[in-house]
Coordinates of C-alpha atoms in Angstrom, one line a residue:
M423 CA 4.7 2.3 -9.4
R424 CA 3.6 1.3 -5.9
P425 CA 5.8 1.2 -2.9
F426 CA 3.2 -0.7 -0.9
L427 CA 0.5 -3.2 -1.7
P428 CA -3.2 -2.5 -1.6
A429 CA -5.1 -3.2 1.6
F430 CA -7.2 -6.0 0.1
A431 CA -4.0 -7.9 -0.8
L432 CA -3.0 -7.7 2.8
L433 CA -6.3 -9.1 4.0
A434 CA -6.1 -11.9 1.5
A435 CA -2.6 -12.7 2.7
I436 CA -3.6 -12.8 6.3
A437 CA -6.1 -15.5 5.4
S438 CA -3.5 -17.7 3.8
P439 CA -2.2 -20.4 6.2
A440 CA 1.0 -20.8 4.2
S441 CA 1.8 -17.2 4.2
A442 CA 4.4 -17.5 7.0
Q443 CA 6.7 -19.8 5.0
C444 CA 9.8 -18.0 3.8
G445 CA 13.6 -18.1 3.7
G446 CA 15.8 -21.1 3.7
N447 CA 17.1 -22.9 0.6
F448 CA 15.5 -21.4 -2.5
S449 CA 15.1 -24.8 -4.2
D450 CA 13.3 -26.2 -1.2
F451 CA 11.1 -23.1 -1.2
V452 CA 10.2 -23.5 -4.8
A453 CA 9.3 -27.2 -4.2
A454 CA 7.0 -26.2 -1.4
L455 CA 5.4 -23.6 -3.8
K456 CA 4.7 -26.4 -6.3
T457 CA 2.9 -28.4 -3.7
E458 CA 0.8 -25.4 -2.7
I459 CA 0.0 -24.5 -6.3
R460 CA -1.2 -28.0 -7.0
A461 CA -3.5 -27.6 -3.9
E462 CA -4.9 -24.6 -5.8
G463 CA -6.2 -27.0 -8.4
L464 CA -3.4 -26.9 -11.0
S465 CA -2.0 -30.1 -12.4
A466 CA 1.6 -31.2 -11.7
G467 CA 2.4 -30.3 -15.3
Q468 CA 0.9 -26.8 -14.9
A469 CA 2.7 -26.2 -11.6
D470 CA 6.0 -27.3 -13.1
A471 CA 5.5 -25.1 -16.2
F472 CA 4.6 -22.1 -14.1
L473 CA 7.8 -22.4 -12.0
S474 CA 10.1 -23.6 -14.7
G475 CA 13.3 -21.6 -14.7
V476 CA 12.3 -19.4 -11.7
V477 CA 15.2 -17.5 -10.1
Q478 CA 15.8 -15.1 -7.3
D479 CA 16.2 -11.5 -8.5
A480 CA 18.6 -9.5 -6.4
R481 CA 17.4 -6.3 -8.2
V482 CA 14.0 -6.8 -6.7
L483 CA 15.3 -6.9 -3.2
R484 CA 17.4 -3.8 -3.8
A485 CA 14.3 -2.0 -5.2
D486 CA 12.2 -3.1 -2.2
R487 CA 14.6 -1.5 0.2
A488 CA 15.2 1.7 -1.6
Q489 CA 12.2 3.8 -2.7
S490 CA 14.0 7.1 -2.2
F491 CA 11.8 8.5 -5.0
F492 CA 9.0 8.9 -2.4
R493 CA 11.0 11.1 -0.1
K494 CA 10.4 14.2 -2.3
D495 CA 8.0 16.8 -1.1
F496 CA 4.7 17.3 -2.9
I497 CA 5.7 20.3 -5.0
E498 CA 8.9 18.7 -6.2
F499 CA 7.2 15.3 -6.8
S500 CA 4.2 16.7 -8.6
R501 CA 6.2 19.0 -10.8
L502 CA 8.4 16.1 -11.8
L503 CA 5.5 13.7 -12.5
V504 CA 2.9 16.1 -14.0
S505 CA 5.1 17.2 -16.9
Q506 CA 4.1 19.1 -20.0
N507 CA 4.5 15.9 -22.0
R508 CA 2.3 13.9 -19.7
M509 CA -0.3 16.6 -20.0
Q510 CA -0.2 16.6 -23.7
V511 CA -0.2 12.8 -24.1
G512 CA -2.9 12.4 -21.5
T513 CA -5.1 14.9 -23.2
A514 CA -4.6 13.2 -26.6
N515 CA -5.4 9.8 -25.0
L516 CA -8.6 11.1 -23.5
A517 CA -9.7 11.9 -27.0
K518 CA -8.3 8.7 -28.7
Y519 CA -9.9 6.3 -26.2
A520 CA -13.1 8.3 -25.6
A521 CA -15.3 5.3 -26.4
I522 CA -13.5 3.2 -23.7
F523 CA -13.7 6.0 -21.2
N524 CA -17.4 6.3 -21.9
R525 CA -17.7 2.6 -20.9
V526 CA -15.5 3.2 -17.8
E527 CA -17.8 5.9 -16.6
A528 CA -21.1 4.2 -17.6
D529 CA -20.2 0.8 -16.1
Y530 CA -18.1 1.7 -13.1
G531 CA -18.7 5.4 -12.4
V532 CA -15.0 6.1 -12.3
S533 CA -13.8 9.4 -13.8
R534 CA -11.8 9.2 -17.0
G535 CA -9.5 11.8 -15.5
V536 CA -8.5 9.5 -12.7
L537 CA -7.9 6.5 -14.9
T538 CA -5.9 8.5 -17.3
A539 CA -3.8 10.0 -14.5
F540 CA -2.9 6.5 -13.1
W541 CA -2.3 5.2 -16.6
G542 CA 0.1 8.1 -17.2
L543 CA 2.0 8.0 -13.9
E544 CA 2.2 4.2 -13.7
T545 CA 3.6 3.4 -17.2
D546 CA 3.5 6.6 -19.3
F547 CA 0.3 5.2 -21.0
G548 CA 1.8 1.8 -21.5
A549 CA 5.1 2.9 -23.0
F550 CA 7.2 1.5 -20.1
Q551 CA 5.6 -1.2 -18.0
G552 CA 8.7 -2.3 -16.1
D553 CA 11.6 -4.6 -16.7
F554 CA 11.4 -7.1 -13.9
N555 CA 10.2 -10.7 -14.6
T556 CA 6.9 -10.7 -12.8
R557 CA 6.9 -14.4 -11.8
D558 CA 10.5 -14.1 -10.5
A559 CA 9.8 -10.9 -8.6
L560 CA 6.8 -12.4 -6.7
V561 CA 8.7 -15.6 -5.8
T562 CA 11.7 -13.5 -4.7
L563 CA 9.6 -11.3 -2.4
A564 CA 7.7 -14.3 -1.0
H565 CA 11.0 -16.1 -0.2
D566 CA 12.4 -12.9 1.4
C567 CA 11.2 -12.8 5.1
R568 CA 10.4 -9.1 5.2
R569 CA 6.9 -9.3 3.9
P570 CA 6.2 -12.8 2.7
E571 CA 2.5 -12.7 3.8
L572 CA 1.9 -10.0 1.2
F573 CA 3.4 -11.8 -1.8
R574 CA 2.7 -15.5 -1.5
P575 CA -1.0 -15.1 -2.2
Q576 CA 0.0 -13.1 -5.3
I577 CA 2.0 -16.1 -6.5
M578 CA -1.1 -18.3 -6.1
A579 CA -3.2 -15.9 -8.1
A580 CA -0.6 -15.7 -10.8
A581 CA -0.6 -19.5 -11.0
R582 CA -4.3 -19.6 -11.4
L583 CA -4.2 -16.9 -14.1
F584 CA -1.4 -18.9 -15.8
A585 CA -3.7 -22.0 -15.9
R586 CA -6.4 -20.1 -17.8
G587 CA -3.9 -18.5 -20.2
D588 CA -3.9 -15.0 -18.7
F589 CA -0.3 -14.9 -17.2
D590 CA 2.9 -15.1 -19.2
I591 CA 5.8 -16.5 -17.1
A592 CA 8.2 -14.5 -19.3
G593 CA 6.3 -11.3 -18.9
V594 CA 7.8 -8.2 -17.3
G595 CA 6.5 -5.6 -15.0
A596 CA 7.3 -3.6 -11.9
W597 CA 9.6 -4.9 -9.1
A598 CA 6.7 -5.7 -6.7
G599 CA 4.8 -7.8 -9.2
E600 CA 2.5 -5.3 -10.8
I601 CA 1.5 -6.0 -14.3
G602 CA 0.3 -4.0 -17.3
Q603 CA -0.5 -0.5 -18.4
V604 CA -2.1 0.4 -15.1
Q605 CA 0.1 -1.9 -13.0
M606 CA -2.3 -4.3 -11.2
L607 CA -1.2 -7.2 -9.0
P608 CA -2.3 -10.8 -9.9
L609 CA -5.0 -10.8 -7.2
D610 CA -6.2 -7.5 -8.6
I611 CA -6.5 -9.0 -12.1
E612 CA -8.1 -12.2 -10.9
R613 CA -10.8 -10.4 -9.0
N614 CA -11.3 -7.4 -11.3
G615 CA -9.9 -8.2 -14.7
V616 CA -12.1 -7.2 -17.6
D617 CA -11.9 -8.5 -21.2
G618 CA -12.5 -5.0 -22.6
D619 CA -11.6 -5.8 -26.2
G620 CA -13.6 -9.1 -26.4
D621 CA -10.7 -11.4 -27.4
G622 CA -11.5 -13.9 -24.6
H623 CA -8.5 -12.9 -22.4
V624 CA -7.5 -10.3 -19.9
N625 CA -4.4 -8.7 -21.3
L626 CA -3.3 -5.7 -19.3
R627 CA 0.0 -5.4 -21.0
G628 CA -1.2 -5.3 -24.6
S629 CA -4.8 -4.0 -24.5
A630 CA -5.6 -0.5 -23.3
A631 CA -9.3 -1.4 -23.2
D632 CA -8.6 -4.4 -20.8
A633 CA -6.3 -2.3 -18.7
L634 CA -8.5 0.7 -18.3
L635 CA -11.7 -1.2 -17.7
S636 CA -10.0 -3.5 -15.2
G637 CA -8.6 -0.5 -13.3
A638 CA -12.0 1.1 -13.2
K639 CA -13.6 -2.1 -11.9
M640 CA -10.9 -2.4 -9.2
L641 CA -11.5 1.2 -8.0
Q642 CA -15.3 0.5 -8.0
S643 CA -14.7 -2.6 -5.9
L644 CA -12.6 -0.6 -3.4
G645 CA -15.5 1.9 -2.8
W646 CA -15.3 4.5 -5.5
R647 CA -18.4 6.6 -5.4
A648 CA -19.8 7.3 -8.9
N649 CA -20.1 10.9 -10.2
E650 CA -18.4 12.4 -7.1
P651 CA -15.2 14.5 -7.1
W652 CA -12.0 13.4 -5.4
L653 CA -9.8 16.5 -5.0
Q654 CA -10.3 20.3 -5.5
E655 CA -7.9 23.1 -5.0
I656 CA -9.1 25.5 -2.3
V657 CA -8.1 28.8 -0.6
V658 CA -7.9 28.7 3.2
P659 CA -8.0 31.7 5.6
D660 CA -5.0 32.6 7.7
G661 CA -7.1 32.1 10.9
L662 CA -8.2 28.6 10.2
D663 CA -7.8 26.1 13.0
W664 CA -5.0 24.1 11.6
A665 CA -5.7 21.2 13.9
E666 CA -8.9 20.5 11.9
T667 CA -6.9 19.9 8.7
G668 CA -5.7 16.5 7.5
L669 CA -7.5 13.4 6.5
E670 CA -8.5 12.5 10.0
T671 CA -11.0 15.3 10.1
Q672 CA -14.0 15.3 7.8
L673 CA -16.6 18.1 7.9
S674 CA -19.4 19.0 5.5
T675 CA -18.5 21.5 2.8
A676 CA -21.0 23.9 4.4
D677 CA -19.1 23.7 7.7
W678 CA -15.8 24.4 5.8
A679 CA -17.4 27.4 4.1
E680 CA -18.4 28.8 7.5
R681 CA -14.8 28.6 8.5
G682 CA -13.8 30.6 5.5
V683 CA -12.6 27.9 3.2
R684 CA -13.6 28.4 -0.5
A685 CA -12.9 26.8 -3.8
R686 CA -10.2 28.5 -5.9
E687 CA -12.5 28.0 -8.9
G688 CA -16.2 27.2 -8.9
A689 CA -17.8 26.1 -5.7
L690 CA -17.2 23.4 -3.1
A691 CA -19.2 20.2 -3.8
R692 CA -22.6 20.5 -2.1
G693 CA -23.8 17.8 0.2
L694 CA -20.5 16.1 0.7
K695 CA -18.0 15.8 3.5
G696 CA -14.3 16.6 2.9
S697 CA -11.0 17.1 4.5
V698 CA -8.6 20.1 4.1
V699 CA -5.3 18.6 2.9
L700 CA -2.2 20.7 3.1
P701 CA 0.6 18.6 1.5
M702 CA 3.3 21.0 2.6
G703 CA 1.6 22.8 5.5
R704 CA -0.3 26.0 5.9
K705 CA 2.1 27.9 3.7
G706 CA 1.8 25.6 0.6
P707 CA -0.9 24.3 -1.7
A708 CA -4.3 23.5 -0.3
F709 CA -6.9 21.0 -1.4
M710 CA -10.3 19.7 -0.4
A711 CA -10.2 15.9 -0.4
Y712 CA -13.5 14.2 -0.8
P713 CA -14.4 10.6 0.1
N714 CA -13.1 9.3 -3.3
F715 CA -9.6 10.6 -2.5
S716 CA -9.2 8.0 0.3
V717 CA -10.1 5.2 -2.1
L718 CA -7.0 6.0 -4.1
F719 CA -4.8 5.0 -1.2
E720 CA -5.9 1.4 -1.9
W721 CA -4.1 1.7 -5.2
N722 CA -1.0 3.3 -3.8
Q723 CA -0.3 4.1 -0.1
S724 CA 2.2 6.9 -0.7
F725 CA 0.6 10.3 0.3
A726 CA 2.7 12.3 -2.2
Y727 CA 1.9 9.9 -5.0
V728 CA -1.8 9.7 -4.4
T729 CA -2.1 13.5 -4.0
T730 CA -0.1 14.0 -7.2
A731 CA -2.2 11.5 -9.1
A732 CA -5.4 13.1 -7.9
Y733 CA -4.2 16.5 -8.8
Y734 CA -3.0 15.3 -12.2
A735 CA -6.5 14.0 -12.8
T736 CA -8.1 17.4 -12.1
R737 CA -5.6 19.0 -14.4
L738 CA -6.5 16.7 -17.3
L739 CA -10.1 17.8 -16.8
G740 CA -9.3 21.5 -17.0
A741 CA -8.2 22.6 -13.5
P742 CA -5.3 25.1 -13.4
V743 CA -1.8 24.6 -12.0
Y744 CA -2.0 24.8 -8.2
Q745 CA -0.9 27.9 -6.2
A746 CA 2.4 26.7 -4.7
G747 CA 2.7 29.4 -2.0
N748 CA 5.9 29.6 0.0
P749 CA 6.2 26.5 2.3
D750 CA 9.1 25.7 4.6
P751 CA 11.5 23.2 3.0
L752 CA 11.2 19.4 3.6
L753 CA 13.4 18.1 6.4
S754 CA 16.5 16.2 5.3
L755 CA 16.4 12.4 5.3
E756 CA 18.5 12.3 8.5
D757 CA 16.3 14.9 10.3
M758 CA 13.1 13.2 9.2
K759 CA 14.3 9.8 10.6
A760 CA 15.3 11.6 13.8
L761 CA 11.9 13.2 14.0
Q762 CA 10.2 9.8 13.4
S763 CA 12.3 8.2 16.2
K764 CA 11.3 11.0 18.6
L765 CA 7.7 10.6 17.7
V766 CA 7.9 6.8 18.3
A767 CA 9.5 7.5 21.7
R768 CA 6.5 9.6 22.5
G769 CA 4.1 6.7 21.7
H770 CA 3.1 7.5 18.2
D771 CA 2.8 5.0 15.4
V772 CA 4.7 6.3 12.3
G773 CA 5.2 2.9 10.6
D774 CA 8.8 2.3 9.5
I775 CA 11.4 4.9 10.4
D776 CA 12.3 5.5 6.8
G777 CA 12.5 9.2 6.4
I778 CA 9.3 9.3 4.3
L779 CA 6.6 11.8 5.4
G780 CA 3.6 9.4 5.1
A781 CA 0.1 9.7 6.6
L782 CA 1.1 8.2 9.9
T783 CA 4.0 10.5 10.4
R784 CA 1.9 13.5 9.4
A785 CA -0.8 12.6 12.0
A786 CA 1.8 12.2 14.7
V787 CA 3.4 15.5 13.8
Q788 CA 0.1 17.3 14.0
K789 CA -0.7 15.9 17.4
E790 CA 2.7 17.0 18.7
Q791 CA 2.3 20.5 17.1
A792 CA -1.0 20.9 18.9
R793 CA 0.5 19.7 22.2
L794 CA 3.3 22.2 21.9
G795 CA 1.1 25.1 20.9
L796 CA 2.5 25.3 17.3
P797 CA 0.3 25.7 14.2
A798 CA -0.9 22.1 13.8
D799 CA -0.7 21.8 10.0
A800 CA 1.1 18.4 10.0
W801 CA 4.2 19.9 8.3
P802 CA 7.4 19.2 10.2
T803 CA 9.9 21.9 10.7
P804 CA 13.4 22.2 12.3
D805 CA 11.7 24.1 15.1
L806 CA 9.4 21.1 15.9
L807 CA 12.3 18.7 15.7
A808 CA 14.3 20.8 18.2
R809 CA 11.4 21.1 20.6
L810 CA 10.8 17.3 20.6

């Protein structure tokens, strides 16, 4: 479940000279795709077979423009996703697939908790992998002129996978083209796919070993640091300088300790830098985000989703339920859009004015809070909206 594509997919897309082509007659678009696919080294027969029966999927475009799921606040979002059932099934799978997770950690240095968390949140451990035809979804999104540069390279990767027998044109997945039990895009699979079960193919839909090892290799390639933590619940003092919180500020754990920050359980990781993350401001849960936390944004760019996945991973490995505190409620959709518009008018980059409190909006909120002399904890309130 990813509302945005990984950063490396964007970089690959920018390098593609054909990425600007979109819109117009769909049949003409498909014909142009066939020509480009043949330029990738596939035969005319392979290109025809890959695109045989391709159709536009209106459901894909509706899903692309919706994504209201990501407008929930962290507490609501995490309580919804990290359910008792997901805890029980996740714990059972950690034991069932222990040998695979041993390989994950030995070969790629990625925590079994992190892989299990994404496995659970993306597809409920493979139980539901999506119901959109992957090939049709990618072609539909590449034809649509909103973000064609992101999706056309994914079509080319899917075609290359098809030529080697690792892409099923009838296969289904997520609306944005993600495939398999941990939901990887074709470029992900092409670059990081692992034949974990030794059958000669990379099958992320049917093989847990392939899916988990491929996901681990992808995280390693994105900069995951072996044997290091990613997220840890902390207790912060009332007098903390809130302007120092957020992912833009990284201090050593020794510096944070001097400021009165402490781990809720155990100790802060020695010798590492981290950021104090307050998903719902100074009155809500508090976490120390270590360098590996930022790597997870390459998998999914939603702040609420990444924080929830990282927290779920710690729970699977024994951490307690976080202390929720008593944060101010999330602004309504209309108020959040109004806030984003005011922030843009003041020169801030918040991305799309979509009512979603993402990382850019949080950073802009924090700067305006500091300017106005408010506690700069990056959590927007009606008072801030009124003052702007």
